[in-house]
C-alpha positions as a LaTeX table, in Angstrom:
\begin{tabular}{lrrr}
\hline
Residue & $x$ (\AA) & $y$ (\AA) & $z$ (\AA) \\
\hline
Met1 & 46.27 & 88.18 & 129.55 \\
Ser2 & 44.35 & 90.71 & 129.87 \\
Ser3 & 44.79 & 93.98 & 132.52 \\
Ser4 & 41.29 & 92.85 & 133.87 \\
Ser5 & 42.84 & 90.14 & 135.37 \\
Gly6 & 45.19 & 91.62 & 137.53 \\
Ser7 & 48.43 & 90.28 & 136.73 \\
Leu8 & 50.49 & 89.61 & 133.72 \\
Phe9 & 49.61 & 85.60 & 134.15 \\
Gly10 & 46.27 & 85.53 & 135.41 \\
Asp11 & 46.81 & 82.85 & 138.65 \\
Ala12 & 50.00 & 81.37 & 137.86 \\
Cys13 & 52.26 & 83.69 & 139.02 \\
Pro14 & 55.75 & 82.62 & 138.72 \\
Leu15 & 57.94 & 82.68 & 142.07 \\
Thr16 & 60.58 & 84.59 & 140.03 \\
Ile17 & 60.28 & 87.42 & 137.76 \\
Thr18 & 63.47 & 89.62 & 135.59 \\
Pro19 & 63.83 & 92.74 & 136.19 \\
Ala20 & 62.37 & 93.25 & 132.23 \\
Gln21 & 59.55 & 91.47 & 133.10 \\
Leu22 & 58.56 & 93.75 & 136.03 \\
Gln23 & 58.27 & 96.40 & 133.69 \\
Thr24 & 56.00 & 95.06 & 131.77 \\
Leu25 & 53.15 & 94.98 & 134.46 \\
Asn26 & 50.47 & 96.57 & 134.25 \\
Pro27 & 51.07 & 99.43 & 137.02 \\
Asp28 & 47.45 & 99.03 & 138.31 \\
Ser29 & 47.51 & 95.22 & 138.58 \\
Val30 & 50.75 & 94.76 & 140.72 \\
Ala31 & 52.05 & 95.90 & 144.13 \\
Ile32 & 55.56 & 96.25 & 144.83 \\
Leu33 & 57.43 & 95.14 & 147.93 \\
Asp34 & 60.62 & 96.31 & 149.69 \\
Ala35 & 61.18 & 93.02 & 152.39 \\
Ser36 & 64.84 & 93.91 & 153.15 \\
Trp37 & 66.05 & 92.49 & 156.46 \\
His38 & 69.62 & 93.11 & 157.88 \\
Met39 & 70.99 & 90.88 & 160.53 \\
Pro40 & 70.65 & 92.22 & 164.31 \\
Asn41 & 74.66 & 93.17 & 164.18 \\
Ala42 & 74.37 & 94.78 & 160.84 \\
Pro43 & 74.94 & 98.96 & 160.57 \\
Arg44 & 72.03 & 98.86 & 158.24 \\
Asn45 & 68.39 & 100.78 & 158.28 \\
Pro46 & 66.16 & 98.77 & 155.90 \\
His47 & 63.35 & 101.44 & 155.89 \\
Ser48 & 66.10 & 104.13 & 155.45 \\
Glu49 & 67.36 & 102.68 & 152.63 \\
Trp50 & 63.94 & 101.98 & 151.02 \\
Leu51 & 63.57 & 106.36 & 151.44 \\
Ser52 & 66.48 & 106.60 & 149.22 \\
Leu53 & 66.34 & 104.04 & 146.83 \\
Arg54 & 63.42 & 101.55 & 145.65 \\
Ile55 & 61.57 & 100.57 & 142.64 \\
Pro56 & 58.74 & 103.32 & 142.03 \\
Gly57 & 55.68 & 102.65 & 143.67 \\
Ser58 & 56.95 & 100.28 & 145.94 \\
His59 & 56.16 & 100.74 & 149.89 \\
Phe60 & 58.07 & 99.17 & 152.46 \\
Leu61 & 57.49 & 95.91 & 154.04 \\
Asp62 & 58.66 & 95.48 & 158.20 \\
Leu63 & 58.81 & 91.08 & 158.58 \\
Asp64 & 59.43 & 92.21 & 161.91 \\
Ala65 & 56.23 & 94.41 & 162.82 \\
Val66 & 54.07 & 92.65 & 160.31 \\
Ala67 & 54.06 & 89.88 & 162.31 \\
Ser68 & 53.31 & 87.94 & 165.68 \\
Ala69 & 54.53 & 88.50 & 168.89 \\
His70 & 56.50 & 84.89 & 170.37 \\
Glu71 & 56.76 & 83.79 & 174.20 \\
Leu72 & 60.67 & 83.85 & 173.57 \\
Gly73 & 60.39 & 87.63 & 172.16 \\
Leu74 & 61.80 & 86.67 & 168.06 \\
Lys75 & 61.28 & 88.70 & 165.82 \\
His76 & 59.52 & 88.06 & 162.04 \\
Met77 & 57.05 & 85.38 & 163.35 \\
Met78 & 54.16 & 84.48 & 160.96 \\
Pro79 & 51.31 & 87.35 & 161.95 \\
Ser80 & 47.96 & 86.10 & 162.41 \\
Pro81 & 45.93 & 86.06 & 159.06 \\
Gln82 & 44.62 & 89.81 & 160.97 \\
Val83 & 48.17 & 91.43 & 160.75 \\
Phe84 & 48.60 & 89.84 & 157.92 \\
Ala85 & 44.98 & 91.18 & 156.25 \\
Glu86 & 45.84 & 94.83 & 157.73 \\
Ala87 & 49.24 & 94.59 & 155.60 \\
Cys88 & 47.89 & 94.28 & 152.90 \\
Glu89 & 45.55 & 97.27 & 152.96 \\
Thr90 & 47.49 & 99.25 & 154.25 \\
Phe91 & 49.65 & 99.03 & 151.41 \\
Gly92 & 46.83 & 98.77 & 149.08 \\
Ile93 & 46.84 & 95.46 & 148.11 \\
Thr94 & 43.65 & 93.58 & 147.06 \\
Pro95 & 43.35 & 90.17 & 146.40 \\
Arg96 & 43.64 & 89.93 & 142.64 \\
Ser97 & 46.63 & 92.36 & 142.97 \\
His98 & 50.23 & 90.70 & 142.17 \\
Val99 & 52.72 & 91.51 & 144.33 \\
Val100 & 56.26 & 91.61 & 143.59 \\
Ile101 & 58.33 & 91.40 & 146.64 \\
Tyr102 & 62.23 & 91.84 & 146.01 \\
Asp103 & 65.10 & 92.43 & 148.81 \\
Thr104 & 68.17 & 95.08 & 148.63 \\
His105 & 70.96 & 91.73 & 148.76 \\
Gly106 & 69.64 & 90.33 & 145.36 \\
Ile107 & 67.90 & 87.43 & 147.18 \\
Phe108 & 67.63 & 87.36 & 151.15 \\
Ser109 & 64.79 & 88.21 & 152.61 \\
Ser110 & 62.30 & 88.14 & 150.05 \\
Pro111 & 61.64 & 84.41 & 150.10 \\
Arg112 & 60.35 & 85.01 & 153.34 \\
Ala113 & 58.02 & 87.45 & 152.55 \\
Leu114 & 56.71 & 85.77 & 149.18 \\
Phe115 & 56.19 & 82.11 & 151.65 \\
Met116 & 54.64 & 84.28 & 154.39 \\
Phe117 & 52.24 & 85.91 & 150.78 \\
Arg118 & 51.50 & 82.04 & 149.68 \\
Ala119 & 50.80 & 80.83 & 152.89 \\
Phe120 & 48.14 & 83.21 & 153.13 \\
Gly121 & 46.98 & 81.49 & 149.93 \\
His122 & 48.20 & 84.97 & 148.22 \\
Tyr123 & 49.04 & 82.60 & 144.41 \\
Arg124 & 49.32 & 86.42 & 142.46 \\
Ser125 & 52.72 & 86.56 & 143.96 \\
Ser126 & 56.17 & 86.54 & 143.18 \\
Ile127 & 59.72 & 87.78 & 144.07 \\
Leu128 & 62.04 & 89.64 & 141.64 \\
Asp129 & 65.19 & 87.33 & 141.10 \\
Gly130 & 68.26 & 89.80 & 142.22 \\
Gly131 & 66.12 & 92.00 & 143.90 \\
Leu132 & 66.92 & 95.67 & 144.33 \\
Pro133 & 70.87 & 95.57 & 142.81 \\
Ala134 & 69.29 & 93.77 & 139.55 \\
Trp135 & 66.81 & 96.37 & 138.67 \\
Val136 & 69.43 & 99.04 & 139.09 \\
Ala137 & 71.88 & 96.98 & 136.86 \\
His138 & 69.19 & 96.73 & 133.89 \\
Gly139 & 68.84 & 100.64 & 134.38 \\
Cys140 & 65.54 & 100.67 & 135.11 \\
Pro141 & 63.96 & 103.73 & 137.35 \\
Thr142 & 64.16 & 104.61 & 141.12 \\
Arg143 & 62.89 & 106.72 & 143.42 \\
Cys144 & 64.26 & 108.14 & 146.54 \\
Gly145 & 62.30 & 110.57 & 149.45 \\
Glu146 & 59.29 & 110.36 & 151.18 \\
Pro147 & 56.89 & 109.05 & 148.73 \\
Gly148 & 53.17 & 109.70 & 148.55 \\
Ser149 & 49.73 & 108.69 & 150.03 \\
Thr150 & 48.14 & 105.21 & 149.63 \\
Thr151 & 44.80 & 104.71 & 148.92 \\
Arg152 & 43.85 & 102.14 & 151.30 \\
Ser153 & 42.14 & 99.04 & 150.27 \\
Asn154 & 39.96 & 95.56 & 151.16 \\
Tyr155 & 41.39 & 92.21 & 152.17 \\
Trp156 & 39.27 & 89.97 & 153.55 \\
Thr157 & 40.38 & 87.83 & 156.65 \\
Pro158 & 42.59 & 84.86 & 154.78 \\
Gln159 & 43.45 & 81.65 & 155.98 \\
Leu160 & 46.61 & 80.49 & 156.87 \\
Asp161 & 48.13 & 77.16 & 155.88 \\
Thr162 & 49.32 & 75.62 & 159.21 \\
Asp163 & 50.37 & 72.22 & 157.04 \\
Val164 & 53.62 & 74.69 & 155.60 \\
Val165 & 54.60 & 76.58 & 158.95 \\
Thr166 & 56.27 & 73.86 & 161.54 \\
Gly167 & 56.32 & 75.08 & 165.51 \\
Tyr168 & 58.44 & 74.00 & 167.99 \\
Asn169 & 56.27 & 71.42 & 169.71 \\
Glu170 & 56.96 & 69.36 & 165.85 \\
Ile171 & 60.09 & 70.03 & 165.63 \\
Ser172 & 61.08 & 68.16 & 168.72 \\
Ser173 & 58.95 & 65.05 & 167.77 \\
Asn174 & 60.36 & 64.67 & 164.16 \\
Ala175 & 63.41 & 64.60 & 165.86 \\
Arg176 & 63.23 & 62.20 & 167.70 \\
Tyr177 & 62.94 & 59.66 & 164.67 \\
Asp178 & 65.85 & 58.86 & 161.86 \\
Pro179 & 64.44 & 59.21 & 158.39 \\
Ala180 & 67.00 & 56.87 & 157.19 \\
Arg181 & 64.92 & 54.46 & 159.14 \\
Glu182 & 61.90 & 56.08 & 159.64 \\
Pro183 & 59.21 & 57.12 & 156.59 \\
Ile184 & 57.22 & 58.99 & 159.33 \\
Ala185 & 59.70 & 61.59 & 159.22 \\
Asp186 & 60.01 & 64.46 & 158.02 \\
Ile187 & 63.24 & 65.90 & 156.87 \\
Val188 & 64.44 & 69.02 & 157.98 \\
Leu189 & 66.87 & 71.04 & 155.92 \\
Asp190 & 69.24 & 73.71 & 157.77 \\
Ala191 & 69.90 & 76.89 & 155.80 \\
Arg192 & 72.63 & 78.28 & 157.98 \\
Ser193 & 76.07 & 78.22 & 157.45 \\
Arg194 & 77.67 & 74.01 & 157.96 \\
Glu195 & 80.36 & 75.93 & 160.64 \\
Arg196 & 77.48 & 76.54 & 162.47 \\
Tyr197 & 75.49 & 73.90 & 161.55 \\
Leu198 & 78.59 & 71.15 & 163.17 \\
Gly199 & 79.24 & 73.93 & 166.29 \\
Thr200 & 82.20 & 75.29 & 164.92 \\
Gly201 & 81.32 & 78.13 & 164.00 \\
Ala202 & 79.20 & 80.74 & 166.58 \\
Glu203 & 75.62 & 81.29 & 166.25 \\
Pro204 & 75.60 & 85.42 & 165.64 \\
Arg205 & 73.24 & 85.75 & 168.48 \\
Pro206 & 74.74 & 85.95 & 171.66 \\
Gly207 & 74.93 & 83.18 & 174.09 \\
Leu208 & 73.63 & 81.03 & 171.24 \\
Ser209 & 75.54 & 77.70 & 171.14 \\
Ser210 & 75.23 & 76.65 & 167.60 \\
Gly211 & 74.94 & 73.02 & 166.18 \\
His212 & 71.85 & 71.44 & 165.03 \\
Ile213 & 68.34 & 69.87 & 165.15 \\
Pro214 & 68.78 & 65.94 & 165.35 \\
Tyr215 & 68.91 & 63.94 & 161.58 \\
Ser216 & 68.50 & 67.76 & 160.27 \\
Phe217 & 70.70 & 68.10 & 157.14 \\
Ser218 & 72.96 & 70.75 & 155.95 \\
Leu219 & 71.96 & 72.86 & 153.29 \\
Pro220 & 73.72 & 76.33 & 153.55 \\
Phe221 & 71.30 & 78.41 & 151.54 \\
Thr222 & 74.19 & 80.71 & 150.01 \\
Met223 & 74.87 & 77.30 & 148.59 \\
Leu224 & 71.71 & 78.10 & 146.02 \\
Leu225 & 72.77 & 81.40 & 144.90 \\
Asp226 & 74.76 & 83.48 & 142.16 \\
Thr227 & 76.78 & 86.26 & 142.83 \\
Gln228 & 76.25 & 88.76 & 140.26 \\
Arg229 & 78.87 & 92.19 & 140.22 \\
Met230 & 77.18 & 95.33 & 138.83 \\
Pro231 & 78.33 & 97.08 & 136.46 \\
Thr232 & 80.16 & 99.82 & 136.40 \\
Pro233 & 79.14 & 102.27 & 135.78 \\
Leu234 & 75.87 & 101.78 & 136.99 \\
Pro235 & 73.35 & 102.71 & 134.22 \\
Val236 & 72.24 & 106.85 & 134.76 \\
Thr237 & 68.78 & 105.47 & 134.07 \\
Ser238 & 68.87 & 104.04 & 137.43 \\
Leu239 & 69.09 & 107.11 & 139.31 \\
Pro240 & 67.08 & 107.72 & 141.74 \\
Val241 & 63.72 & 109.92 & 141.14 \\
Leu242 & 62.77 & 112.46 & 143.88 \\
Asp243 & 59.38 & 111.30 & 144.73 \\
Ser244 & 58.28 & 115.56 & 144.01 \\
Asp245 & 59.41 & 114.91 & 140.85 \\
Pro246 & 58.59 & 111.98 & 139.06 \\
Asp247 & 58.45 & 113.86 & 135.68 \\
Ala248 & 62.22 & 114.46 & 135.27 \\
Lys249 & 64.08 & 112.99 & 132.95 \\
Pro250 & 66.54 & 110.37 & 133.19 \\
Ser251 & 69.52 & 112.00 & 132.58 \\
Ser252 & 73.29 & 112.87 & 134.38 \\
Ser253 & 71.49 & 116.09 & 135.62 \\
Pro254 & 73.54 & 117.20 & 139.25 \\
Ala255 & 70.15 & 118.03 & 140.63 \\
Arg256 & 69.26 & 114.07 & 140.02 \\
Pro257 & 70.36 & 112.42 & 143.95 \\
Pro258 & 73.27 & 110.03 & 143.44 \\
Phe259 & 73.34 & 106.58 & 143.98 \\
Pro260 & 73.64 & 106.02 & 147.97 \\
Ala261 & 76.85 & 104.33 & 150.10 \\
Trp262 & 75.11 & 101.54 & 150.44 \\
Leu263 & 74.35 & 99.52 & 147.11 \\
Pro264 & 76.22 & 96.94 & 146.79 \\
Glu265 & 78.93 & 95.77 & 144.53 \\
Thr266 & 77.56 & 92.60 & 144.37 \\
Tyr267 & 74.37 & 91.09 & 144.68 \\
Thr268 & 72.76 & 87.20 & 144.15 \\
Thr269 & 70.13 & 85.32 & 142.00 \\
Leu270 & 68.94 & 82.29 & 142.60 \\
Lys271 & 70.79 & 78.95 & 140.34 \\
Ser272 & 69.33 & 77.33 & 137.42 \\
Thr273 & 67.11 & 74.85 & 137.74 \\
Thr274 & 69.66 & 72.35 & 137.11 \\
Arg275 & 72.47 & 73.75 & 139.12 \\
Leu276 & 69.99 & 74.04 & 142.52 \\
Ile277 & 70.05 & 70.14 & 141.55 \\
Ser278 & 73.25 & 69.87 & 141.72 \\
Ala279 & 73.85 & 72.15 & 145.09 \\
Ile280 & 71.34 & 70.76 & 146.99 \\
Gln281 & 72.74 & 66.94 & 145.93 \\
Asp282 & 76.03 & 68.37 & 146.77 \\
Ala283 & 74.75 & 69.42 & 150.30 \\
Leu284 & 72.82 & 66.23 & 151.12 \\
Ser285 & 75.46 & 64.03 & 150.61 \\
Thr286 & 78.39 & 65.93 & 152.72 \\
Ser287 & 75.70 & 66.25 & 155.05 \\
Gly288 & 75.09 & 62.26 & 155.64 \\
Ala289 & 72.33 & 61.86 & 153.37 \\
Ser290 & 71.95 & 58.47 & 151.10 \\
Asp291 & 70.97 & 58.53 & 148.00 \\
Val292 & 67.32 & 57.50 & 148.61 \\
Leu293 & 66.50 & 60.11 & 151.17 \\
Ile294 & 67.93 & 62.95 & 148.37 \\
Lys295 & 65.70 & 61.67 & 145.84 \\
Asp296 & 62.56 & 61.68 & 148.54 \\
Val297 & 63.80 & 65.33 & 149.26 \\
Leu298 & 63.99 & 66.13 & 145.31 \\
Glu299 & 60.94 & 63.81 & 143.94 \\
Ser300 & 58.71 & 64.69 & 146.78 \\
His301 & 58.54 & 61.45 & 148.68 \\
Arg302 & 58.71 & 62.82 & 152.09 \\
Asn303 & 57.31 & 66.45 & 153.21 \\
Val304 & 60.43 & 69.05 & 153.93 \\
Ile305 & 60.97 & 71.29 & 156.77 \\
Ala306 & 63.42 & 74.04 & 156.08 \\
Ser307 & 65.43 & 75.60 & 158.95 \\
Cys308 & 68.05 & 78.03 & 159.71 \\
Gly309 & 69.24 & 81.11 & 162.17 \\
Ser310 & 65.71 & 82.74 & 163.09 \\
Gly311 & 63.24 & 81.72 & 160.37 \\
Met312 & 64.11 & 84.24 & 157.08 \\
Thr313 & 67.23 & 82.58 & 154.76 \\
Ala314 & 65.21 & 79.03 & 155.31 \\
Gly315 & 63.32 & 81.30 & 152.94 \\
Val316 & 65.69 & 80.52 & 150.35 \\
Val317 & 65.62 & 76.79 & 150.65 \\
Trp318 & 62.07 & 77.31 & 150.44 \\
Leu319 & 61.80 & 78.62 & 146.88 \\
Ala320 & 64.63 & 76.79 & 145.74 \\
Leu321 & 62.85 & 73.22 & 146.64 \\
Arg322 & 59.68 & 75.20 & 145.33 \\
Met323 & 61.44 & 76.17 & 141.64 \\
Leu324 & 62.11 & 72.68 & 141.27 \\
Gly325 & 58.69 & 71.21 & 142.50 \\
Val326 & 58.72 & 69.90 & 145.36 \\
Gly327 & 55.46 & 70.36 & 147.35 \\
Asp328 & 54.19 & 70.29 & 144.13 \\
Arg329 & 52.03 & 66.33 & 144.81 \\
Lys330 & 50.41 & 65.71 & 148.21 \\
Lys331 & 53.73 & 66.15 & 149.83 \\
Arg332 & 54.45 & 69.93 & 151.30 \\
Val333 & 57.67 & 72.49 & 151.60 \\
Gly334 & 57.04 & 74.34 & 155.31 \\
Ile335 & 59.67 & 76.19 & 157.53 \\
Tyr336 & 60.30 & 76.14 & 160.46 \\
Asp337 & 59.07 & 79.64 & 162.00 \\
Glu338 & 61.31 & 80.34 & 164.66 \\
Ser339 & 64.10 & 77.87 & 163.54 \\
Trp340 & 67.17 & 77.69 & 165.14 \\
Thr341 & 66.92 & 80.87 & 167.41 \\
Gly342 & 63.92 & 78.95 & 168.93 \\
Tyr343 & 64.86 & 75.60 & 168.29 \\
Ala344 & 68.43 & 75.97 & 170.88 \\
Met345 & 67.24 & 78.64 & 173.49 \\
Arg346 & 65.25 & 75.89 & 175.39 \\
Pro347 & 67.37 & 73.79 & 177.72 \\
Glu348 & 65.37 & 70.65 & 176.96 \\
Ser349 & 66.17 & 70.92 & 173.27 \\
Lys350 & 68.52 & 68.34 & 172.11 \\
Ile351 & 71.59 & 69.95 & 169.77 \\
Val352 & 74.03 & 67.48 & 167.82 \\
Lys353 & 77.31 & 69.35 & 166.49 \\
Glu354 & 78.59 & 66.70 & 164.48 \\
Asp355 & 77.30 & 65.61 & 160.89 \\
Asn356 & 74.81 & 62.43 & 160.42 \\
Val357 & 75.97 & 58.78 & 160.18 \\
Lys358 & 75.94 & 57.68 & 155.88 \\
Val359 & 73.53 & 54.96 & 155.80 \\
\hline
\end{tabular}
């Protein structure tokens, strides 16, 4: 595929790409976004971290800013088409751009950003498997400092696929039906830790009850990921270059900034297809799902809704299922946008604190 198509992959951009694949993309056709996000109680600033270490040419995507206001004050809700288009124009993204998204954990918040792009019909989009740490570990170049200006683009106002974004009314209505007995019920998968799902572990948001939505099943997002260790020492070729000195040559010169202290010693990547299937089967079986329901999930016989604490790591469940081809048929895979925070904040919501009964 020629670079004039806008992407090495054309319209068939994969959900994930490797650092080596990203390096082969034509810089004129790719738009790279750092979509790092940290839990509210984490003492980290993703924008400051982006300034101190990033992939060359990347922009910082603030998922809390490119979002819609919410009646309960929730963050990073799906943006309106106008807000999404405005952000794309600010980043210089066109409908032909291959958007590559990464985060500083490896895989954590980038799948949520990918879900946003694909829900707005921008299928020329991928995430960098392993994120910035994998890029550094593979000896790829980095930048730091204030970036230069970006030429604003034109991006038409897209249409949101509302079938993949679930709201409270839909989730509370669905919670009345046992999917083991009611074929009309969507299957809800909870990406939080099993302790939070069972109500035995505290929520990170003060005053919020733990537990789960009736008839939902526990699928902790961490079960879908592998942990990789950064090499020691880190490759000199990945040492950051000041954006004001882009012609600097890779070297061990002390004039080049060091790697920042926040760069993790370990990072996450998505499990292989075979191991994703095993992890999903094990988690859902433990949570009380029958073999029939597990098959319904993996073979796209039911709509599936991913949920988590606030709609962020539900993206990891969404990504894993899409990597397995779930949702390729008539049935969809979506995300409950406000997730557990929005659900549990409402006094009328029914909260369960035990496993589903096996049937």
